[in-house]
CSV table of N, CA and C in Angstrom, one decimal:
chain,number,residue,atom,x,y,z
A,25,UNK,N,13.7,-36.4,-170.7
A,25,UNK,CA,12.7,-35.4,-170.9
A,25,UNK,C,12.0,-35.0,-169.7
A,26,UNK,N,12.0,-33.8,-169.4
A,26,UNK,CA,11.4,-33.2,-168.1
A,26,UNK,C,10.0,-32.6,-168.4
A,27,UNK,N,9.2,-32.5,-167.5
A,27,UNK,CA,7.9,-31.8,-167.6
A,27,UNK,C,8.1,-30.3,-167.3
A,28,UNK,N,7.4,-29.5,-167.9
A,28,UNK,CA,7.6,-28.1,-167.7
A,28,UNK,C,7.0,-27.8,-166.2
A,29,UNK,N,7.6,-26.7,-165.6
A,29,UNK,CA,7.1,-26.4,-164.2
A,29,UNK,C,5.6,-26.0,-164.3
A,30,UNK,N,4.9,-26.4,-163.2
A,30,UNK,CA,3.5,-26.1,-163.1
A,30,UNK,C,3.4,-24.4,-162.8
A,31,UNK,N,2.5,-23.9,-163.5
A,31,UNK,CA,2.2,-22.5,-163.2
A,31,UNK,C,0.8,-22.3,-162.6
A,32,UNK,N,0.8,-21.9,-161.3
A,32,UNK,CA,-0.5,-21.9,-160.6
A,32,UNK,C,-1.4,-20.7,-161.3
A,33,UNK,N,-2.6,-21.1,-161.4
A,33,UNK,CA,-3.6,-20.1,-161.9
A,33,UNK,C,-3.8,-20.3,-163.4
A,34,UNK,N,-3.1,-21.1,-164.1
A,34,UNK,CA,-3.2,-21.3,-165.6
A,34,UNK,C,-3.5,-22.8,-165.9
A,35,UNK,N,-4.4,-23.0,-166.7
A,35,UNK,CA,-4.6,-24.3,-167.1
A,35,UNK,C,-3.4,-25.1,-167.8
A,36,UNK,N,-3.0,-26.3,-167.5
A,36,UNK,CA,-2.0,-26.9,-168.1
A,36,UNK,C,-2.1,-26.9,-169.6
A,37,UNK,N,-0.9,-26.6,-170.2
A,37,UNK,CA,-0.9,-26.6,-171.7
A,37,UNK,C,-1.1,-25.2,-172.2
A,38,UNK,N,-1.5,-24.2,-171.4
A,38,UNK,CA,-1.8,-22.9,-171.9
A,38,UNK,C,-0.6,-21.9,-171.7
A,39,UNK,N,-0.5,-21.0,-172.4
A,39,UNK,CA,0.7,-20.0,-172.3
A,39,UNK,C,0.4,-19.1,-171.1
A,40,UNK,N,1.5,-18.5,-170.5
A,40,UNK,CA,1.3,-17.5,-169.5
A,40,UNK,C,1.0,-16.1,-170.1
A,41,UNK,N,1.1,-16.0,-171.5
A,41,UNK,CA,0.9,-14.7,-172.2
A,41,UNK,C,-0.6,-14.6,-172.5
A,42,UNK,N,-1.1,-13.4,-172.5
A,42,UNK,CA,-2.6,-13.2,-172.7
A,42,UNK,C,-2.7,-12.8,-174.2
A,43,UNK,N,-3.9,-13.4,-174.7
A,43,UNK,CA,-4.2,-12.9,-176.2
A,43,UNK,C,-4.7,-11.5,-176.2
A,44,UNK,N,-5.3,-11.0,-175.1
A,44,UNK,CA,-5.8,-9.6,-175.2
A,44,UNK,C,-4.7,-8.7,-175.3
A,45,UNK,N,-3.6,-8.9,-174.4
A,45,UNK,CA,-2.4,-8.0,-174.4
A,45,UNK,C,-1.6,-8.1,-175.8
A,46,UNK,N,-1.5,-9.3,-176.4
A,46,UNK,CA,-0.8,-9.5,-177.6
A,46,UNK,C,-1.6,-8.8,-178.8
A,47,UNK,N,-3.1,-9.0,-178.7
A,47,UNK,CA,-3.8,-8.3,-179.8
A,47,UNK,C,-3.8,-6.8,-179.7
A,48,UNK,N,-3.8,-6.1,-178.4
A,48,UNK,CA,-3.8,-4.7,-178.3
A,48,UNK,C,-2.4,-4.3,-178.7
A,49,UNK,N,-1.3,-5.0,-178.3
A,49,UNK,CA,-0.1,-4.6,-178.8
A,49,UNK,C,0.1,-4.6,-180.3
A,50,UNK,N,-0.4,-5.7,-180.9
A,50,UNK,CA,-0.4,-5.8,-182.3
A,50,UNK,C,-1.2,-4.6,-182.9
A,51,UNK,N,-2.3,-4.2,-182.4
A,51,UNK,CA,-3.1,-3.1,-183.1
A,51,UNK,C,-2.4,-1.8,-182.9
A,52,UNK,N,-1.9,-1.5,-181.7
A,52,UNK,CA,-1.3,-0.3,-181.4
A,52,UNK,C,0.1,-0.1,-181.8
A,53,UNK,N,0.9,-1.1,-181.6
A,53,UNK,CA,2.3,-1.0,-182.0
A,53,UNK,C,2.7,-2.1,-183.0
A,54,UNK,N,1.9,-2.4,-183.9
A,54,UNK,CA,2.1,-3.4,-184.9
A,54,UNK,C,3.3,-3.0,-185.8
A,55,UNK,N,3.5,-1.7,-186.1
A,55,UNK,CA,4.6,-1.3,-186.7
A,55,UNK,C,5.9,-1.8,-186.2
A,56,UNK,N,6.0,-1.9,-185.1
A,56,UNK,CA,7.3,-2.4,-184.4
A,56,UNK,C,7.3,-3.8,-183.9
A,57,UNK,N,6.2,-4.5,-184.4
A,57,UNK,CA,6.1,-6.0,-184.1
A,57,UNK,C,5.9,-6.3,-182.6
A,58,UNK,N,5.4,-5.4,-181.9
A,58,UNK,CA,5.3,-5.6,-180.4
A,58,UNK,C,4.5,-6.8,-180.0
A,59,UNK,N,3.4,-7.1,-180.6
A,59,UNK,CA,2.6,-8.2,-180.4
A,59,UNK,C,3.4,-9.5,-180.5
A,60,UNK,N,4.1,-9.6,-181.6
A,60,UNK,CA,4.9,-10.9,-181.9
A,60,UNK,C,6.1,-10.9,-180.9
A,61,UNK,N,6.8,-9.8,-180.6
A,61,UNK,CA,7.8,-9.8,-179.6
A,61,UNK,C,7.2,-10.3,-178.3
A,62,UNK,N,5.9,-9.8,-177.9
A,62,UNK,CA,5.4,-10.3,-176.7
A,62,UNK,C,5.3,-11.7,-176.6
A,63,UNK,N,4.8,-12.4,-177.7
A,63,UNK,CA,4.5,-13.9,-177.6
A,63,UNK,C,5.8,-14.7,-177.8
A,64,UNK,N,6.9,-14.1,-178.2
A,64,UNK,CA,8.0,-14.8,-178.4
A,64,UNK,C,8.5,-15.1,-179.8
A,65,UNK,N,7.7,-14.7,-180.8
A,65,UNK,CA,7.9,-15.0,-182.2
A,65,UNK,C,8.8,-13.8,-182.7
A,66,UNK,N,10.0,-13.9,-182.4
A,66,UNK,CA,11.0,-12.8,-182.7
A,66,UNK,C,11.3,-12.7,-184.3
A,67,UNK,N,11.3,-13.7,-184.9
A,67,UNK,CA,11.6,-13.7,-186.5
A,67,UNK,C,10.5,-12.9,-187.2
A,68,UNK,N,9.2,-13.3,-186.8
A,68,UNK,CA,8.1,-12.6,-187.4
A,68,UNK,C,8.1,-11.1,-187.0
A,69,UNK,N,8.4,-10.8,-185.7
A,69,UNK,CA,8.3,-9.5,-185.3
A,69,UNK,C,9.4,-8.7,-185.9
A,70,UNK,N,10.6,-9.2,-186.1
A,70,UNK,CA,11.7,-8.5,-186.9
A,70,UNK,C,11.3,-8.2,-188.3
A,71,UNK,N,10.6,-9.1,-189.0
A,71,UNK,CA,10.1,-9.1,-190.3
A,71,UNK,C,9.0,-8.0,-190.4
A,72,UNK,N,8.0,-8.0,-189.4
A,72,UNK,CA,7.1,-6.8,-189.4
A,72,UNK,C,7.8,-5.5,-189.3
A,73,UNK,N,8.8,-5.3,-188.4
A,73,UNK,CA,9.5,-4.1,-188.3
A,73,UNK,C,10.1,-3.7,-189.6
A,74,UNK,N,10.9,-4.6,-190.2
A,74,UNK,CA,11.6,-4.3,-191.5
A,74,UNK,C,10.5,-3.9,-192.6
A,75,UNK,N,9.4,-4.7,-192.7
A,75,UNK,CA,8.5,-4.4,-193.7
A,75,UNK,C,7.9,-3.0,-193.6
A,76,UNK,N,7.6,-2.7,-192.3
A,76,UNK,CA,7.0,-1.4,-191.9
A,76,UNK,C,7.9,-0.3,-192.4
A,77,UNK,N,9.2,-0.3,-192.1
A,77,UNK,CA,10.1,0.7,-192.5
A,77,UNK,C,10.5,0.7,-193.9
A,78,UNK,N,10.5,-0.4,-194.7
A,78,UNK,CA,10.8,-0.5,-196.0
A,78,UNK,C,9.7,0.2,-196.8
A,79,UNK,N,8.4,-0.1,-196.4
A,79,UNK,CA,7.3,0.4,-197.1
A,79,UNK,C,6.7,1.8,-196.5
A,80,UNK,N,7.6,2.5,-195.8
A,80,UNK,CA,7.4,3.8,-195.3
A,80,UNK,C,6.1,3.8,-194.4
A,81,UNK,N,5.8,2.8,-193.6
A,81,UNK,CA,4.6,2.7,-192.9
A,81,UNK,C,3.4,2.0,-193.3
A,82,UNK,N,3.5,1.7,-194.6
A,82,UNK,CA,2.3,0.9,-195.1
A,82,UNK,C,2.2,-0.5,-194.6
A,83,UNK,N,3.4,-1.1,-194.3
A,83,UNK,CA,3.5,-2.4,-193.7
A,83,UNK,C,2.9,-2.5,-192.4
A,84,UNK,N,2.5,-1.4,-191.7
A,84,UNK,CA,2.0,-1.4,-190.4
A,84,UNK,C,0.6,-2.0,-190.4
A,85,UNK,N,0.0,-2.0,-191.5
A,85,UNK,CA,-1.4,-2.8,-191.6
A,85,UNK,C,-1.2,-4.2,-191.3
A,86,UNK,N,-0.1,-4.8,-191.5
A,86,UNK,CA,0.1,-6.1,-191.2
A,86,UNK,C,0.0,-6.4,-189.7
A,87,UNK,N,0.5,-5.4,-188.9
A,87,UNK,CA,0.5,-5.5,-187.5
A,87,UNK,C,-0.9,-5.4,-187.0
A,88,UNK,N,-1.7,-4.4,-187.6
A,88,UNK,CA,-3.0,-4.1,-187.1
A,88,UNK,C,-3.9,-5.4,-187.5
A,89,UNK,N,-3.8,-6.1,-188.7
A,89,UNK,CA,-4.6,-7.2,-189.1
A,89,UNK,C,-4.2,-8.3,-188.2
A,90,UNK,N,-2.9,-8.5,-187.8
A,90,UNK,CA,-2.4,-9.6,-187.0
A,90,UNK,C,-3.0,-9.4,-185.6
A,91,UNK,N,-3.0,-8.2,-185.1
A,91,UNK,CA,-3.6,-7.9,-183.8
A,91,UNK,C,-5.0,-8.2,-183.7
A,92,UNK,N,-5.8,-8.0,-184.7
A,92,UNK,CA,-7.2,-8.3,-184.7
A,92,UNK,C,-7.4,-9.8,-184.9
A,93,UNK,N,-6.7,-10.3,-185.6
A,93,UNK,CA,-6.7,-11.9,-185.8
A,93,UNK,C,-6.4,-12.6,-184.5
A,94,UNK,N,-5.5,-12.1,-183.7
A,94,UNK,CA,-5.0,-12.7,-182.4
A,94,UNK,C,-6.2,-12.5,-181.4
A,95,UNK,N,-6.9,-11.4,-181.5
A,95,UNK,CA,-8.0,-11.2,-180.6
A,95,UNK,C,-9.2,-12.0,-180.9
A,96,UNK,N,-9.5,-12.2,-182.2
A,96,UNK,CA,-10.6,-13.0,-182.6
A,96,UNK,C,-10.4,-14.4,-182.5
A,97,UNK,N,-9.3,-14.9,-183.1
A,97,UNK,CA,-9.0,-16.4,-183.2
A,97,UNK,C,-8.1,-16.9,-182.1
A,98,UNK,N,-7.4,-16.1,-181.3
A,98,UNK,CA,-6.4,-16.5,-180.4
A,98,UNK,C,-5.1,-16.6,-181.2
A,99,UNK,N,-4.2,-17.1,-180.5
A,99,UNK,CA,-2.9,-17.4,-181.1
A,99,UNK,C,-2.1,-18.3,-180.3
A,100,UNK,N,-0.8,-18.5,-180.5
A,100,UNK,CA,0.1,-19.3,-179.9
A,100,UNK,C,1.5,-18.5,-179.5
A,101,UNK,N,2.1,-19.0,-178.4
A,101,UNK,CA,3.4,-18.4,-178.0
A,101,UNK,C,4.4,-19.1,-178.8
A,102,UNK,N,5.7,-18.8,-178.5
A,102,UNK,CA,6.8,-19.3,-179.3
A,102,UNK,C,6.9,-20.9,-179.1
A,103,UNK,N,6.4,-21.4,-177.9
A,103,UNK,CA,6.4,-22.9,-177.7
A,103,UNK,C,5.2,-23.6,-178.3
A,104,UNK,N,4.4,-22.9,-179.0
A,104,UNK,CA,3.2,-23.5,-179.7
A,104,UNK,C,2.1,-23.7,-178.7
A,105,UNK,N,2.1,-23.2,-177.5
A,105,UNK,CA,0.9,-23.3,-176.5
A,105,UNK,C,-0.1,-22.1,-176.8
A,106,UNK,N,-1.4,-22.4,-176.7
A,106,UNK,CA,-2.4,-21.5,-177.0
A,106,UNK,C,-2.3,-20.3,-175.9
A,107,UNK,N,-2.6,-19.1,-176.3
A,107,UNK,CA,-2.5,-18.0,-175.4
A,107,UNK,C,-3.8,-17.9,-174.5
A,108,UNK,N,-3.7,-17.6,-173.4
A,108,UNK,CA,-4.9,-17.6,-172.5
A,108,UNK,C,-5.7,-16.3,-172.6
A,109,UNK,N,-7.0,-16.5,-172.2
A,109,UNK,CA,-7.9,-15.4,-172.4
A,109,UNK,C,-7.7,-14.2,-171.3
């Protein structure tokens, strides 16, 4: 087992992804799952994309709500590390 490389400027255990960027992408481009693609959650992102197209855009609300929740509560990246502020 190896330790992950140290990332200067970030606290250990935190993601290099920003929760502000993930939240804004989720709000503005939630229809396309952009916030989830950014954080590395590709399965959820593809599901958001499919739901948005199947429901003729109504599923885009999922992305907007997801983006707001990421901004308020934070979130994690695909490795389970909390997003940085």
